[in-house]
Amino acid sequence: MANKGNKKRRQFSLEEKMKVVEAVDSGKRKGDVAKEFGITPSTLSTFLKDRAKFEEKVRKSSVGPQRKRMRNAFYDDIDKAVFAWFQEIHAKNILVTGSVIRKKALNLANMLGYDNFQASVGWLNRFRDRHGIALKAVCREDGDRLMNGLGIDKVNEWHAGEIIKLIADYSPDDIFNADEAGVFFQLLPQHTLAAKGDHCRGGKKAKQRLTALFCCNASGTEKMRPLIVGRSASPRCFKNVHSLPCDYRANQWAWMTQDLFNEWLMQVDARMKRAERRILLLIDNCSAHNMLPRLERIQVGYLPSNCTAVLQPLNLGIIHTMKMLYRSYLLKQILLKHTGNKDQEKVDIKQAIDMIAAAWWSVKQSTVVKCWQKAGIIPMELTDSGAEVVAKEPDIAIEKLWHSVAIATCVPNEVNFQDFVTADDDLIISQELVDTEIIQDMVTGKNIGDAGSEDEEEEVCLPEQPKITITEAISSVQKLRQFLSTCTGVPDAIFGQLNGIDEYLMKGVTLSLTDSQITDFLQAM
């Protein structure tokens, strides 16, 4: 009995606490879980009560999963500033040692007005513990890979070694690549030269851009729902809109952030868990990808730095094809309004989202497969080597469309369609900070994830459109069917798609009538 009071109290890391909570979530009895992990029922109750706190901490990577306490730093603003700098430098694969971190901490502390702060070894150890920065995380890759400008020998070495290990346990259906692209969604052909090479860090041009995250697998059988980031959380053109063909988020710069990417990752991970799947996700080292949350069903593999131009499938033609299709939709709108003698109106965010999503879903499976093969990640024998060759007719049709629009809108002769497609290839898609911006964020409390206001988007949104009733929508489908019946050579698939739309709308009518009389329903419309 005398020794009982000297028993050392056991402390659990956040990772251990999460395992306990997950065991309860799996359906096990609380008493059995307590025995399994050697804890008392009261301790288990405390874990369950505080689960939201430590899950949020780990999800946002504000503390490491091995951390046993969630106490904040004494100089909290210095801590946040150093961590923001570390994330940026780590994303660029620059080797960071403890002494470098301490020197940077002193520099940032001086900029914040702290004269008594000492970046001691003890402070460094606590800083690394707070944020889960182990030595292997700081030096995650070997020295050669941390060097800039990997040559062809390094690419070949990655092909022959690391990628083979990564894909060994996965089929092409379960190997994915995710990447972001910036889009000047209002860009007109005659403004192509002015936009070319514009990085669009901010200012008024940020109102004309979106950032889209795309993800697809190596077999081309699965393209995930795109995530699109704009500036306004609720633009006017979203009024009465309850469904979008994508996930939409917003922040002041309309670019990808660490929080948005991690949120997307967690959603994909949960979806894979429900489907009882495990996938490999290949991504680059941009600043939004550098501190990932704890994932159960996703293994993340990083592409070698500075090699995405030759190793990332989405960069090898998939995103380019999406942009080509998006620009062709813009050209069709321009031509239709020109032939109808209507003034050219700017595309609003809703229209842009619809067209980006339509372009993404229209990228052919054969195009996806070819780009994965071009990257050398998937051996030819693991994919359908007999995949159909991408037809050239659509390209010819788009070129004719471009020629008609170029003449009608007086596009300069030195601008061609490919210039129009690639004009926004240089857009910044994620946050890049310098010391002054880090300090400004600490002093003003400014959050890079804050979205712009609705008023800021007024100039890029068309006037509010009237709400369309379900009867008007059904009537439009009937008119389309009638129009197509007067045309020749209409594919059966088109009529099939119209039938699907008609059935979906009629199902809505049926559901609406469940608790009402037909006369009441018709009067309401």
PDB file of C-alpha atoms in Angstrom, residues 167-328:
ATOM      1  CA  ILE A 167       3.160   1.324 -56.245  1.00  0.00           C
ATOM      2  CA  ALA A 168       4.039  -2.278 -55.370  1.00  0.00           C
ATOM      3  CA  ASP A 169       0.919  -2.864 -53.246  1.00  0.00           C
ATOM      4  CA  TYR A 170      -1.545  -0.881 -55.361  1.00  0.00           C
ATOM      5  CA  SER A 171      -3.420  -1.442 -58.601  1.00  0.00           C
ATOM      6  CA  PRO A 172      -3.698   1.406 -61.151  1.00  0.00           C
ATOM      7  CA  ASP A 173      -7.281   1.926 -59.934  1.00  0.00           C
ATOM      8  CA  ASP A 174      -5.944   2.861 -56.476  1.00  0.00           C
ATOM      9  CA  ILE A 175      -3.000   5.079 -57.481  1.00  0.00           C
ATOM     10  CA  PHE A 176      -3.981   8.768 -57.656  1.00  0.00           C
ATOM     11  CA  ASN A 177      -2.346  12.083 -58.458  1.00  0.00           C
ATOM     12  CA  ALA A 178      -3.648  15.436 -57.164  1.00  0.00           C
ATOM     13  CA  ASP A 179      -2.561  18.873 -58.315  1.00  0.00           C
ATOM     14  CA  GLU A 180      -3.827  22.458 -58.450  1.00  0.00           C
ATOM     15  CA  ALA A 181      -4.188  24.833 -61.390  1.00  0.00           C
ATOM     16  CA  GLY A 182      -4.963  28.539 -61.543  1.00  0.00           C
ATOM     17  CA  VAL A 183      -7.565  29.830 -64.003  1.00  0.00           C
ATOM     18  CA  PHE A 184      -8.234  33.370 -65.236  1.00  0.00           C
ATOM     19  CA  PHE A 185     -11.895  32.492 -65.637  1.00  0.00           C
ATOM     20  CA  GLN A 186     -12.892  35.766 -67.357  1.00  0.00           C
ATOM     21  CA  LEU A 187      -9.969  35.895 -69.780  1.00  0.00           C
ATOM     22  CA  LEU A 188     -10.933  37.055 -73.295  1.00  0.00           C
ATOM     23  CA  PRO A 189      -8.878  36.127 -76.383  1.00  0.00           C
ATOM     24  CA  GLN A 190      -7.862  39.725 -77.088  1.00  0.00           C
ATOM     25  CA  HIS A 191      -6.372  40.022 -73.574  1.00  0.00           C
ATOM     26  CA  THR A 192      -4.195  36.915 -73.846  1.00  0.00           C
ATOM     27  CA  LEU A 193      -0.870  38.729 -74.281  1.00  0.00           C
ATOM     28  CA  ALA A 194      -1.473  40.909 -71.201  1.00  0.00           C
ATOM     29  CA  ALA A 195      -2.194  37.843 -69.064  1.00  0.00           C
ATOM     30  CA  LYS A 196       0.723  35.745 -70.306  1.00  0.00           C
ATOM     31  CA  GLY A 197       3.284  35.216 -67.545  1.00  0.00           C
ATOM     32  CA  ASP A 198       1.173  37.010 -64.907  1.00  0.00           C
ATOM     33  CA  HIS A 199       1.714  35.274 -61.541  1.00  0.00           C
ATOM     34  CA  CYS A 200      -1.311  37.113 -60.059  1.00  0.00           C
ATOM     35  CA  ARG A 201      -0.151  37.366 -56.456  1.00  0.00           C
ATOM     36  CA  GLY A 202      -2.962  39.701 -55.486  1.00  0.00           C
ATOM     37  CA  GLY A 203      -4.665  42.988 -56.279  1.00  0.00           C
ATOM     38  CA  LYS A 204      -7.575  43.433 -58.659  1.00  0.00           C
ATOM     39  CA  LYS A 205      -6.442  40.550 -60.850  1.00  0.00           C
ATOM     40  CA  ALA A 206      -7.147  38.151 -57.957  1.00  0.00           C
ATOM     41  CA  LYS A 207     -10.864  38.823 -58.531  1.00  0.00           C
ATOM     42  CA  GLN A 208     -10.539  37.300 -61.974  1.00  0.00           C
ATOM     43  CA  ARG A 209      -8.952  34.040 -60.902  1.00  0.00           C
ATOM     44  CA  LEU A 210      -9.889  30.701 -59.395  1.00  0.00           C
ATOM     45  CA  THR A 211      -7.745  27.834 -58.150  1.00  0.00           C
ATOM     46  CA  ALA A 212      -8.927  24.300 -58.923  1.00  0.00           C
ATOM     47  CA  LEU A 213      -7.715  21.049 -57.358  1.00  0.00           C
ATOM     48  CA  PHE A 214      -7.984  17.977 -59.588  1.00  0.00           C
ATOM     49  CA  CYS A 215      -7.380  14.322 -58.726  1.00  0.00           C
ATOM     50  CA  CYS A 216      -7.552  11.180 -60.891  1.00  0.00           C
ATOM     51  CA  ASN A 217      -6.306   7.602 -60.824  1.00  0.00           C
ATOM     52  CA  ALA A 218      -3.792   5.883 -63.099  1.00  0.00           C
ATOM     53  CA  SER A 219      -6.328   3.713 -64.923  1.00  0.00           C
ATOM     54  CA  GLY A 220      -8.418   6.756 -65.861  1.00  0.00           C
ATOM     55  CA  THR A 221     -11.507   5.121 -64.389  1.00  0.00           C
ATOM     56  CA  GLU A 222     -11.971   7.624 -61.565  1.00  0.00           C
ATOM     57  CA  LYS A 223     -11.810  11.411 -61.586  1.00  0.00           C
ATOM     58  CA  MET A 224     -12.638  12.910 -58.210  1.00  0.00           C
ATOM     59  CA  ARG A 225     -15.007  15.823 -57.745  1.00  0.00           C
ATOM     60  CA  PRO A 226     -12.912  18.989 -58.221  1.00  0.00           C
ATOM     61  CA  LEU A 227     -12.316  21.473 -55.415  1.00  0.00           C
ATOM     62  CA  ILE A 228     -12.493  25.097 -56.603  1.00  0.00           C
ATOM     63  CA  VAL A 229     -11.289  28.058 -54.522  1.00  0.00           C
ATOM     64  CA  GLY A 230     -12.560  31.579 -55.140  1.00  0.00           C
ATOM     65  CA  ARG A 231     -12.362  34.891 -53.281  1.00  0.00           C
ATOM     66  CA  SER A 232     -15.933  35.280 -52.071  1.00  0.00           C
ATOM     67  CA  ALA A 233     -17.670  32.759 -49.835  1.00  0.00           C
ATOM     68  CA  SER A 234     -21.100  33.781 -51.121  1.00  0.00           C
ATOM     69  CA  PRO A 235     -21.062  35.675 -54.435  1.00  0.00           C
ATOM     70  CA  ARG A 236     -24.353  37.083 -55.712  1.00  0.00           C
ATOM     71  CA  CYS A 237     -24.498  34.523 -58.503  1.00  0.00           C
ATOM     72  CA  PHE A 238     -24.835  31.761 -55.861  1.00  0.00           C
ATOM     73  CA  LYS A 239     -28.235  33.043 -54.731  1.00  0.00           C
ATOM     74  CA  ASN A 240     -30.841  30.254 -54.943  1.00  0.00           C
ATOM     75  CA  VAL A 241     -28.043  27.811 -55.803  1.00  0.00           C
ATOM     76  CA  HIS A 242     -28.068  24.698 -53.621  1.00  0.00           C
ATOM     77  CA  SER A 243     -26.018  22.269 -55.730  1.00  0.00           C
ATOM     78  CA  LEU A 244     -22.700  22.737 -57.491  1.00  0.00           C
ATOM     79  CA  PRO A 245     -20.751  20.298 -59.708  1.00  0.00           C
ATOM     80  CA  CYS A 246     -17.741  20.724 -57.419  1.00  0.00           C
ATOM     81  CA  ASP A 247     -16.703  21.536 -53.856  1.00  0.00           C
ATOM     82  CA  TYR A 248     -16.325  25.295 -53.418  1.00  0.00           C
ATOM     83  CA  ARG A 249     -14.269  27.169 -50.810  1.00  0.00           C
ATOM     84  CA  ALA A 250     -13.035  30.753 -50.545  1.00  0.00           C
ATOM     85  CA  ASN A 251     -10.208  32.909 -49.196  1.00  0.00           C
ATOM     86  CA  GLN A 252      -8.927  36.405 -49.928  1.00  0.00           C
ATOM     87  CA  TRP A 253      -6.409  35.313 -52.580  1.00  0.00           C
ATOM     88  CA  ALA A 254      -8.418  32.500 -54.214  1.00  0.00           C
ATOM     89  CA  TRP A 255      -5.588  30.015 -53.799  1.00  0.00           C
ATOM     90  CA  MET A 256      -4.956  26.700 -52.084  1.00  0.00           C
ATOM     91  CA  THR A 257      -3.973  26.761 -48.418  1.00  0.00           C
ATOM     92  CA  GLN A 258      -2.759  24.100 -46.043  1.00  0.00           C
ATOM     93  CA  ASP A 259      -6.100  24.044 -44.179  1.00  0.00           C
ATOM     94  CA  LEU A 260      -8.142  23.672 -47.375  1.00  0.00           C
ATOM     95  CA  PHE A 261      -5.920  20.895 -48.709  1.00  0.00           C
ATOM     96  CA  ASN A 262      -5.994  19.040 -45.398  1.00  0.00           C
ATOM     97  CA  GLU A 263      -9.770  19.377 -45.222  1.00  0.00           C
ATOM     98  CA  TRP A 264     -10.027  17.877 -48.716  1.00  0.00           C
ATOM     99  CA  LEU A 265      -7.631  15.065 -47.743  1.00  0.00           C
ATOM    100  CA  MET A 266      -9.679  14.204 -44.662  1.00  0.00           C
ATOM    101  CA  GLN A 267     -12.849  14.029 -46.753  1.00  0.00           C
ATOM    102  CA  VAL A 268     -11.205  11.694 -49.268  1.00  0.00           C
ATOM    103  CA  ASP A 269      -9.790   9.590 -46.435  1.00  0.00           C
ATOM    104  CA  ALA A 270     -13.255   9.256 -44.863  1.00  0.00           C
ATOM    105  CA  ARG A 271     -14.724   8.293 -48.233  1.00  0.00           C
ATOM    106  CA  MET A 272     -12.090   5.599 -48.720  1.00  0.00           C
ATOM    107  CA  LYS A 273     -12.731   4.308 -45.216  1.00  0.00           C
ATOM    108  CA  ARG A 274     -16.444   3.938 -45.947  1.00  0.00           C
ATOM    109  CA  ALA A 275     -15.620   2.115 -49.178  1.00  0.00           C
ATOM    110  CA  GLU A 276     -13.012  -0.055 -47.391  1.00  0.00           C
ATOM    111  CA  ARG A 277     -10.318   1.049 -49.845  1.00  0.00           C
ATOM    112  CA  ARG A 278      -6.681   2.018 -49.457  1.00  0.00           C
ATOM    113  CA  ILE A 279      -5.108   4.322 -52.006  1.00  0.00           C
ATOM    114  CA  LEU A 280      -1.732   5.839 -52.861  1.00  0.00           C
ATOM    115  CA  LEU A 281      -1.809   9.602 -53.494  1.00  0.00           C
ATOM    116  CA  LEU A 282       1.116  11.226 -55.311  1.00  0.00           C
ATOM    117  CA  ILE A 283       1.535  14.973 -54.768  1.00  0.00           C
ATOM    118  CA  ASP A 284       4.201  17.645 -55.155  1.00  0.00           C
ATOM    119  CA  ASN A 285       5.907  19.656 -52.410  1.00  0.00           C
ATOM    120  CA  CYS A 286       4.058  22.969 -52.751  1.00  0.00           C
ATOM    121  CA  SER A 287       3.561  24.929 -49.532  1.00  0.00           C
ATOM    122  CA  ALA A 288      -0.073  23.801 -49.153  1.00  0.00           C
ATOM    123  CA  HIS A 289       1.027  20.145 -49.024  1.00  0.00           C
ATOM    124  CA  ASN A 290       3.774  20.292 -46.430  1.00  0.00           C
ATOM    125  CA  MET A 291       2.006  19.464 -43.142  1.00  0.00           C
ATOM    126  CA  LEU A 292      -0.498  16.670 -43.646  1.00  0.00           C
ATOM    127  CA  PRO A 293      -3.095  15.414 -41.156  1.00  0.00           C
ATOM    128  CA  ARG A 294      -3.195  11.868 -39.821  1.00  0.00           C
ATOM    129  CA  LEU A 295      -4.675   9.622 -42.538  1.00  0.00           C
ATOM    130  CA  GLU A 296      -5.937   6.062 -42.239  1.00  0.00           C
ATOM    131  CA  ARG A 297      -6.678   5.024 -45.812  1.00  0.00           C
ATOM    132  CA  ILE A 298      -4.360   7.235 -47.842  1.00  0.00           C
ATOM    133  CA  GLN A 299      -0.641   6.673 -48.265  1.00  0.00           C
ATOM    134  CA  VAL A 300       0.951   9.891 -49.505  1.00  0.00           C
ATOM    135  CA  GLY A 301       3.977   9.783 -51.793  1.00  0.00           C
ATOM    136  CA  TYR A 302       5.886  12.957 -52.658  1.00  0.00           C
ATOM    137  CA  LEU A 303       7.179  13.501 -56.175  1.00  0.00           C
ATOM    138  CA  PRO A 304      10.836  14.618 -56.314  1.00  0.00           C
ATOM    139  CA  SER A 305      11.153  18.387 -56.065  1.00  0.00           C
ATOM    140  CA  ASN A 306      11.611  20.406 -59.267  1.00  0.00           C
ATOM    141  CA  CYS A 307      10.552  17.425 -61.387  1.00  0.00           C
ATOM    142  CA  THR A 308       6.785  17.799 -61.628  1.00  0.00           C
ATOM    143  CA  ALA A 309       7.084  18.960 -65.237  1.00  0.00           C
ATOM    144  CA  VAL A 310       8.225  15.461 -66.207  1.00  0.00           C
ATOM    145  CA  LEU A 311       6.824  13.268 -63.416  1.00  0.00           C
ATOM    146  CA  GLN A 312       3.373  14.606 -62.486  1.00  0.00           C
ATOM    147  CA  PRO A 313       0.660  13.064 -64.718  1.00  0.00           C
ATOM    148  CA  LEU A 314      -1.749  15.974 -64.275  1.00  0.00           C
ATOM    149  CA  ASN A 315       0.970  18.336 -65.510  1.00  0.00           C
ATOM    150  CA  LEU A 316       1.697  16.214 -68.569  1.00  0.00           C
ATOM    151  CA  GLY A 317      -1.495  16.970 -70.456  1.00  0.00           C
ATOM    152  CA  ILE A 318      -4.522  16.287 -68.240  1.00  0.00           C
ATOM    153  CA  ILE A 319      -4.884  19.808 -66.838  1.00  0.00           C
ATOM    154  CA  HIS A 320      -3.923  21.249 -70.225  1.00  0.00           C
ATOM    155  CA  THR A 321      -6.777  19.294 -71.855  1.00  0.00           C
ATOM    156  CA  MET A 322      -9.181  20.561 -69.191  1.00  0.00           C
ATOM    157  CA  LYS A 323      -8.126  24.156 -69.879  1.00  0.00           C
ATOM    158  CA  MET A 324      -8.427  23.634 -73.627  1.00  0.00           C
ATOM    159  CA  LEU A 325     -12.013  22.434 -73.181  1.00  0.00           C
ATOM    160  CA  TYR A 326     -12.812  25.291 -70.767  1.00  0.00           C
ATOM    161  CA  ARG A 327     -11.490  27.893 -73.215  1.00  0.00           C
ATOM    162  CA  SER A 328     -13.531  26.283 -76.010  1.00  0.00           C
TER     163      SER A 328
END
